[in-house]
GROMACS .gro file of C-alpha atoms in nm:
model
  311
    1MET     CA    1  -4.560 -10.185  -3.034
    2THR     CA    2  -4.647 -10.551  -3.148
    3ILE     CA    3  -4.880 -10.794  -2.996
    4THR     CA    4  -4.856 -11.150  -3.045
    5ALA     CA    5  -5.187 -11.350  -3.055
    6LEU     CA    6  -5.160 -11.721  -2.944
    7THR     CA    7  -5.424 -11.962  -3.061
    8SER     CA    8  -5.505 -12.302  -2.955
    9THR     CA    9  -5.575 -12.448  -3.297
   10GLY     CA   10  -5.216 -12.475  -3.410
   11LYS     CA   11  -5.257 -12.204  -3.659
   12PRO     CA   12  -4.956 -11.955  -3.718
   13THR     CA   13  -4.934 -11.655  -3.482
   14ARG     CA   14  -5.041 -11.318  -3.624
   15SER     CA   15  -4.876 -10.985  -3.544
   16ILE     CA   16  -5.108 -10.688  -3.502
   17GLU     CA   17  -4.923 -10.370  -3.569
   18ARG     CA   18  -5.052 -10.062  -3.364
   19PRO     CA   19  -4.985  -9.702  -3.469
   20ARG     CA   20  -4.674  -9.556  -3.311
   21PRO     CA   21  -4.754  -9.329  -3.021
   22LEU     CA   22  -4.615  -9.011  -3.184
   23THR     CA   23  -4.827  -9.067  -3.503
   24ARG     CA   24  -5.142  -9.125  -3.278
   25VAL     CA   25  -5.074  -8.791  -3.093
   26MET     CA   26  -5.000  -8.610  -3.401
   27ALA     CA   27  -5.342  -8.731  -3.541
   28TRP     CA   28  -5.529  -8.617  -3.233
   29GLU     CA   29  -5.388  -8.273  -3.255
   30LEU     CA   30  -5.440  -8.249  -3.625
   31ARG     CA   31  -5.808  -8.343  -3.574
   32ARG     CA   32  -5.841  -8.095  -3.308
   33PHE     CA   33  -5.703  -7.806  -3.552
   34ARG     CA   34  -5.941  -7.942  -3.832
   35ALA     CA   35  -6.234  -7.898  -3.593
   36SER     CA   36  -6.132  -7.567  -3.466
   37ARG     CA   37  -6.330  -7.279  -3.635
   38LEU     CA   38  -6.136  -7.014  -3.440
   39PHE     CA   39  -5.805  -7.129  -3.611
   40TRP     CA   40  -5.946  -7.143  -3.957
   41LEU     CA   41  -6.118  -6.791  -3.893
   42GLN     CA   42  -5.769  -6.660  -3.785
   43ALA     CA   43  -5.601  -6.818  -4.091
   44LEU     CA   44  -5.847  -6.673  -4.310
   45GLY     CA   45  -5.836  -6.334  -4.166
   46PHE     CA   46  -5.468  -6.331  -4.165
   47PHE     CA   47  -5.454  -6.419  -4.537
   48CYS     CA   48  -5.718  -6.160  -4.629
   49PHE     CA   49  -5.520  -5.903  -4.438
   50LEU     CA   50  -5.198  -5.986  -4.616
   51LEU     CA   51  -5.355  -5.955  -4.949
   52PHE     CA   52  -5.489  -5.622  -4.861
   53LEU     CA   53  -5.151  -5.515  -4.725
   54THR     CA   54  -4.969  -5.624  -5.038
   55TRP     CA   55  -5.232  -5.411  -5.234
   56ALA     CA   56  -5.176  -5.114  -5.027
   57GLN     CA   57  -4.799  -5.129  -5.028
   58GLN     CA   58  -4.783  -5.208  -5.401
   59ALA     CA   59  -4.532  -4.888  -5.428
   60PRO     CA   60  -4.387  -4.832  -5.096
   61VAL     CA   61  -4.101  -4.620  -5.250
   62ARG     CA   62  -4.157  -4.357  -5.465
   63PHE     CA   63  -3.905  -4.116  -5.669
   64ALA     CA   64  -3.956  -3.769  -5.806
   65THR     CA   65  -3.689  -3.544  -5.944
   66ILE     CA   66  -3.654  -3.240  -6.171
   67HIS     CA   67  -3.433  -3.256  -6.471
   68GLY     CA   68  -3.395  -2.914  -6.627
   69THR     CA   69  -3.764  -2.807  -6.665
   70VAL     CA   70  -3.895  -3.181  -6.678
   71ALA     CA   71  -4.026  -3.382  -6.373
   72PHE     CA   72  -3.951  -3.743  -6.364
   73PHE     CA   73  -4.147  -3.996  -6.146
   74GLY     CA   74  -4.097  -4.350  -6.067
   75PHE     CA   75  -4.177  -4.632  -5.806
   76VAL     CA   76  -4.052  -4.930  -5.647
   77ALA     CA   77  -4.292  -5.232  -5.687
   78GLY     CA   78  -4.389  -5.372  -5.345
   79THR     CA   79  -4.358  -5.722  -5.455
   80SER     CA   80  -3.995  -5.665  -5.593
   81ALA     CA   81  -3.701  -5.774  -5.401
   82TRP     CA   82  -3.625  -5.402  -5.299
   83GLY     CA   83  -3.995  -5.347  -5.221
   84LEU     CA   84  -4.016  -5.674  -5.000
   85LEU     CA   85  -3.739  -5.532  -4.788
   86GLN     CA   86  -3.974  -5.240  -4.704
   87THR     CA   87  -4.306  -5.444  -4.664
   88LEU     CA   88  -4.200  -5.789  -4.545
   89PRO     CA   89  -4.096  -5.711  -4.185
   90LEU     CA   90  -4.446  -5.560  -4.132
   91ALA     CA   91  -4.611  -5.877  -4.261
   92LEU     CA   92  -4.375  -6.090  -4.050
   93MET     CA   93  -4.460  -5.885  -3.743
   94LEU     CA   94  -4.815  -5.988  -3.811
   95LEU     CA   95  -4.734  -6.339  -3.823
   96GLY     CA   96  -4.524  -6.327  -3.518
   97MET     CA   97  -4.804  -6.162  -3.320
   98LEU     CA   98  -5.040  -6.461  -3.421
   99LEU     CA   99  -4.816  -6.758  -3.362
  100PRO     CA  100  -4.788  -6.768  -2.990
  101PHE     CA  101  -5.170  -6.813  -2.982
  102VAL     CA  102  -5.134  -7.112  -3.215
  103THR     CA  103  -4.853  -7.305  -3.026
  104ALA     CA  104  -4.824  -7.193  -2.669
  105ASP     CA  105  -5.126  -7.398  -2.545
  106GLY     CA  106  -5.011  -7.714  -2.704
  107VAL     CA  107  -4.966  -7.899  -2.388
  108THR     CA  108  -5.124  -7.695  -2.139
  109ARG     CA  109  -5.458  -7.696  -2.296
  110ASP     CA  110  -5.516  -8.027  -2.127
  111LEU     CA  111  -5.467  -7.870  -1.781
  112SER     CA  112  -5.729  -7.594  -1.857
  113ARG     CA  113  -5.986  -7.860  -1.985
  114ARG     CA  114  -5.921  -8.079  -1.685
  115THR     CA  115  -5.821  -8.376  -1.905
  116HIS     CA  116  -5.448  -8.384  -1.795
  117GLU     CA  117  -5.478  -8.655  -1.548
  118LEU     CA  118  -5.691  -8.902  -1.776
  119LEU     CA  119  -5.430  -8.870  -2.055
  120MET     CA  120  -5.130  -8.905  -1.812
  121THR     CA  121  -5.280  -9.234  -1.681
  122THR     CA  122  -5.261  -9.387  -2.028
  123ALA     CA  123  -4.943  -9.585  -2.153
  124LEU     CA  124  -4.869  -9.293  -2.389
  125PRO     CA  125  -4.491  -9.218  -2.359
  126THR     CA  126  -4.429  -8.856  -2.226
  127TRP     CA  127  -4.204  -8.775  -2.510
  128ALA     CA  128  -4.449  -8.868  -2.776
  129TYR     CA  129  -4.725  -8.647  -2.583
  130VAL     CA  130  -4.488  -8.330  -2.599
  131TRP     CA  131  -4.343  -8.383  -2.944
  132GLY     CA  132  -4.675  -8.473  -3.107
  133ARG     CA  133  -4.841  -8.161  -2.998
  134TYR     CA  134  -4.528  -7.951  -3.093
  135LEU     CA  135  -4.493  -8.093  -3.436
  136ILE     CA  136  -4.844  -8.033  -3.547
  137GLY     CA  137  -4.831  -7.675  -3.398
  138LEU     CA  138  -4.528  -7.605  -3.607
  139LEU     CA  139  -4.696  -7.762  -3.892
  140MET     CA  140  -4.981  -7.522  -3.863
  141SER     CA  141  -4.751  -7.223  -3.814
  142LEU     CA  142  -4.557  -7.326  -4.126
  143GLY     CA  143  -4.897  -7.322  -4.303
  144LEU     CA  144  -4.958  -6.974  -4.200
  145ALA     CA  145  -4.610  -6.874  -4.340
  146LEU     CA  146  -4.704  -7.030  -4.660
  147LEU     CA  147  -5.013  -6.807  -4.666
  148LEU     CA  148  -4.776  -6.508  -4.655
  149LEU     CA  149  -4.577  -6.629  -4.942
  150ALA     CA  150  -4.914  -6.721  -5.149
  151ALA     CA  151  -5.038  -6.363  -5.072
  152ILE     CA  152  -4.736  -6.202  -5.203
  153LEU     CA  153  -4.708  -6.403  -5.520
  154GLY     CA  154  -5.090  -6.395  -5.572
  155MET     CA  155  -5.144  -6.024  -5.520
  156GLY     CA  156  -4.826  -5.945  -5.705
  157GLY     CA  157  -4.932  -6.121  -6.015
  158LEU     CA  158  -5.297  -5.952  -5.995
  159LEU     CA  159  -5.136  -5.617  -5.959
  160HIS     CA  160  -4.900  -5.695  -6.272
  161LEU     CA  161  -5.221  -5.768  -6.469
  162SER     CA  162  -5.411  -5.467  -6.363
  163VAL     CA  163  -5.167  -5.184  -6.290
  164PRO     CA  164  -4.973  -5.033  -6.591
  165ALA     CA  165  -4.575  -5.090  -6.560
  166TYR     CA  166  -4.607  -5.287  -6.247
  167PRO     CA  167  -4.339  -5.577  -6.288
  168LEU     CA  168  -4.428  -5.947  -6.235
  169PRO     CA  169  -4.283  -6.065  -5.897
  170GLN     CA  170  -3.957  -6.255  -5.936
  171ALA     CA  171  -4.027  -6.575  -5.778
  172GLY     CA  172  -3.667  -6.663  -5.702
  173ALA     CA  173  -3.607  -6.331  -5.510
  174VAL     CA  174  -3.935  -6.359  -5.336
  175LEU     CA  175  -3.857  -6.727  -5.229
  176LEU     CA  176  -3.502  -6.644  -5.117
  177LEU     CA  177  -3.627  -6.360  -4.882
  178TRP     CA  178  -3.907  -6.586  -4.753
  179VAL     CA  179  -3.678  -6.871  -4.675
  180GLY     CA  180  -3.423  -6.640  -4.511
  181MET     CA  181  -3.659  -6.418  -4.325
  182VAL     CA  182  -3.995  -6.575  -4.265
  183LEU     CA  183  -3.921  -6.954  -4.232
  184PRO     CA  184  -3.647  -6.897  -3.957
  185ALA     CA  185  -3.865  -6.648  -3.764
  186THR     CA  186  -4.162  -6.888  -3.788
  187VAL     CA  187  -3.986  -7.180  -3.633
  188LEU     CA  188  -3.835  -6.952  -3.371
  189VAL     CA  189  -4.158  -6.795  -3.237
  190SER     CA  190  -4.352  -7.111  -3.260
  191SER     CA  191  -4.087  -7.314  -3.061
  192LEU     CA  192  -4.023  -7.043  -2.812
  193SER     CA  193  -4.402  -7.012  -2.752
  194PHE     CA  194  -4.430  -7.379  -2.718
  195ALA     CA  195  -4.138  -7.449  -2.490
  196LEU     CA  196  -4.226  -7.155  -2.258
  197GLY     CA  197  -4.589  -7.245  -2.249
  198THR     CA  198  -4.501  -7.606  -2.161
  199LEU     CA  199  -4.223  -7.514  -1.895
  200LEU     CA  200  -4.480  -7.230  -1.733
  201PRO     CA  201  -4.814  -7.406  -1.775
  202ARG     CA  202  -4.989  -7.167  -1.537
  203LEU     CA  203  -4.847  -6.856  -1.711
  204THR     CA  204  -4.928  -6.934  -2.051
  205ASN     CA  205  -5.119  -6.610  -2.136
  206LEU     CA  206  -4.823  -6.427  -1.971
  207VAL     CA  207  -4.610  -6.604  -2.219
  208LYS     CA  208  -4.810  -6.503  -2.505
  209ILE     CA  209  -4.828  -6.131  -2.410
  210VAL     CA  210  -4.446  -6.126  -2.352
  211ILE     CA  211  -4.362  -6.277  -2.687
  212LEU     CA  212  -4.619  -6.054  -2.865
  213LEU     CA  213  -4.485  -5.728  -2.703
  214GLY     CA  214  -4.123  -5.845  -2.752
  215TRP     CA  215  -4.177  -5.891  -3.113
  216ILE     CA  216  -4.341  -5.554  -3.152
  217VAL     CA  217  -4.053  -5.387  -2.980
  218GLY     CA  218  -3.809  -5.565  -3.204
  219ALA     CA  219  -3.988  -5.508  -3.535
  220VAL     CA  220  -4.112  -5.156  -3.491
  221ILE     CA  221  -3.984  -4.955  -3.198
  222LEU     CA  222  -3.607  -5.046  -3.207
  223PRO     CA  223  -3.564  -4.991  -3.566
  224LYS     CA  224  -3.727  -4.641  -3.536
  225GLY     CA  225  -3.498  -4.565  -3.274
  226LEU     CA  226  -3.199  -4.605  -3.509
  227GLY     CA  227  -3.328  -4.292  -3.714
  228ASN     CA  228  -3.119  -4.229  -4.008
  229THR     CA  229  -2.810  -4.396  -3.852
  230THR     CA  230  -2.661  -4.723  -4.003
  231PRO     CA  231  -2.727  -5.008  -3.777
  232PRO     CA  232  -2.432  -5.210  -3.661
  233ALA     CA  233  -2.342  -5.535  -3.862
  234TRP     CA  234  -2.413  -5.767  -3.560
  235TYR     CA  235  -2.773  -5.629  -3.531
  236VAL     CA  236  -2.835  -5.645  -3.885
  237ASN     CA  237  -2.724  -6.018  -3.885
  238TRP     CA  238  -2.902  -6.135  -3.559
  239ASP     CA  239  -3.238  -5.943  -3.569
  240PRO     CA  240  -3.475  -6.223  -3.546
  241THR     CA  241  -3.763  -5.990  -3.671
  242SER     CA  242  -3.571  -5.906  -3.988
  243ALA     CA  243  -3.674  -5.536  -3.962
  244VAL     CA  244  -3.301  -5.423  -3.911
  245THR     CA  245  -3.180  -5.686  -4.137
  246ALA     CA  246  -3.385  -5.538  -4.421
  247LEU     CA  247  -3.275  -5.202  -4.344
  248GLY     CA  248  -2.908  -5.303  -4.369
  249MET     CA  249  -2.979  -5.458  -4.715
  250LEU     CA  250  -3.160  -5.151  -4.877
  251PRO     CA  251  -3.001  -5.086  -5.230
  252GLN     CA  252  -2.835  -4.720  -5.294
  253LEU     CA  253  -2.974  -4.601  -5.627
  254ASP     CA  254  -2.815  -4.313  -5.842
  255LEU     CA  255  -3.084  -4.135  -6.054
  256SER     CA  256  -2.882  -3.828  -6.141
  257ARG     CA  257  -2.786  -3.949  -6.479
  258ALA     CA  258  -3.142  -4.023  -6.611
  259THR     CA  259  -3.249  -3.772  -6.890
  260SER     CA  260  -3.588  -3.898  -6.958
  261GLN     CA  261  -3.872  -4.068  -6.788
  262ALA     CA  262  -3.786  -4.397  -6.952
  263GLN     CA  263  -3.437  -4.396  -6.838
  264PHE     CA  264  -3.556  -4.285  -6.484
  265GLN     CA  265  -3.786  -4.592  -6.438
  266ASN     CA  266  -3.546  -4.822  -6.623
  267ALA     CA  267  -3.262  -4.738  -6.361
  268ILE     CA  268  -3.522  -4.825  -6.095
  269LEU     CA  269  -3.613  -5.157  -6.268
  270ALA     CA  270  -3.240  -5.252  -6.313
  271ILE     CA  271  -3.215  -5.268  -5.923
  272GLU     CA  272  -3.545  -5.327  -5.759
  273ASN     CA  273  -3.545  -5.709  -5.860
  274LYS     CA  274  -3.179  -5.758  -5.778
  275VAL     CA  275  -3.142  -6.056  -5.545
  276PRO     CA  276  -3.003  -5.943  -5.232
  277ASP     CA  277  -2.688  -6.085  -5.052
  278ILE     CA  278  -2.817  -6.307  -4.760
  279GLY     CA  279  -2.464  -6.439  -4.686
  280GLY     CA  280  -2.411  -6.236  -4.381
  281TRP     CA  281  -2.726  -6.303  -4.193
  282PHE     CA  282  -2.883  -6.625  -4.325
  283ALA     CA  283  -2.686  -6.862  -4.115
  284SER     CA  284  -2.735  -6.636  -3.804
  285HIS     CA  285  -3.132  -6.665  -3.849
  286LEU     CA  286  -3.100  -7.047  -3.889
  287LEU     CA  287  -2.901  -7.064  -3.572
  288LEU     CA  288  -3.163  -6.864  -3.393
  289ALA     CA  289  -3.424  -7.115  -3.510
  290GLY     CA  290  -3.206  -7.409  -3.417
  291VAL     CA  291  -3.160  -7.258  -3.060
  292SER     CA  292  -3.547  -7.252  -3.022
  293LEU     CA  293  -3.568  -7.612  -3.126
  294VAL     CA  294  -3.312  -7.696  -2.825
  295LEU     CA  295  -3.548  -7.516  -2.602
  296VAL     CA  296  -3.835  -7.743  -2.723
  297LEU     CA  297  -3.605  -8.045  -2.653
  298VAL     CA  298  -3.540  -7.901  -2.277
  299ALA     CA  299  -3.924  -7.847  -2.212
  300ALA     CA  300  -3.997  -8.198  -2.337
  301ARG     CA  301  -3.723  -8.352  -2.112
  302ALA     CA  302  -3.845  -8.136  -1.796
  303PHE     CA  303  -4.224  -8.205  -1.858
  304LYS     CA  304  -4.368  -8.375  -1.557
  305ARG     CA  305  -4.664  -8.608  -1.591
  306SER     CA  306  -4.798  -8.536  -1.234
  307ARG     CA  307  -5.038  -8.253  -1.200
  308ASP     CA  308  -4.916  -8.190  -0.838
  309VAL     CA  309  -4.570  -8.092  -1.012
  310LEU     CA  310  -4.743  -7.862  -1.270
  311ASN     CA  311  -4.935  -7.670  -0.978
   0.00000   0.00000   0.00000
């Protein structure tokens, strides 16, 4: 918005540029996150737990076989492409459980603090009020997703230096799985939590609980229900938690031809860092994230400035 100042001295007029409303809202929300000790404690605790999880799952798959009278032993590194298919869904589940508490209260926080009427009496456009809160919440969520990536690469590098025969994480494979699994899930959960919290301002706690429980069911209970059966292709491609997606991509390994310990481990190394094929499910995960963005658009359009409508 531009204000033109008129002077009586015949001097040229001056234009005073004011910040755009969306930028102002984003700045307010960013300052709120920066001042929130709870959020930073959550982020620190999340990162430390991810480091511990990566260390604890440094060998999620172990092999042992007897060739004649000699026993061969081998393991799959937890930060390899194969290992991440075993461990990444668990880390993603923890992220999905945290995100609703970061984004669901983006708009409804003003109602609980009784500052809603004060903000709504200003000239601030409704679209800027809603989208500014959402974008900063999404930015914080993506920051948590980056902590997950940093924990995998950082702890993987430390294990490579301290554990014999532990391979260095292949950054390309790690980044590919992070972009394909973690990034769409982060957008999906963040957007869904914000949209439902905005549409149901009096039920935000219920929204958080439902999304949290739904993510646990999708990431843990349903995959266990499959047992040893092969999951259907549509489930592999459309699973937002990526737990079944990872199960559908686990490689098959034939170790029957190994005649020495070196051959046994080399056979594992040849396949554990093989870049998985994401062609079947990557577009599906992106589409789910896109649908969640549409829900945010619907929530922004349906948001009412009047508190009487929100009651």
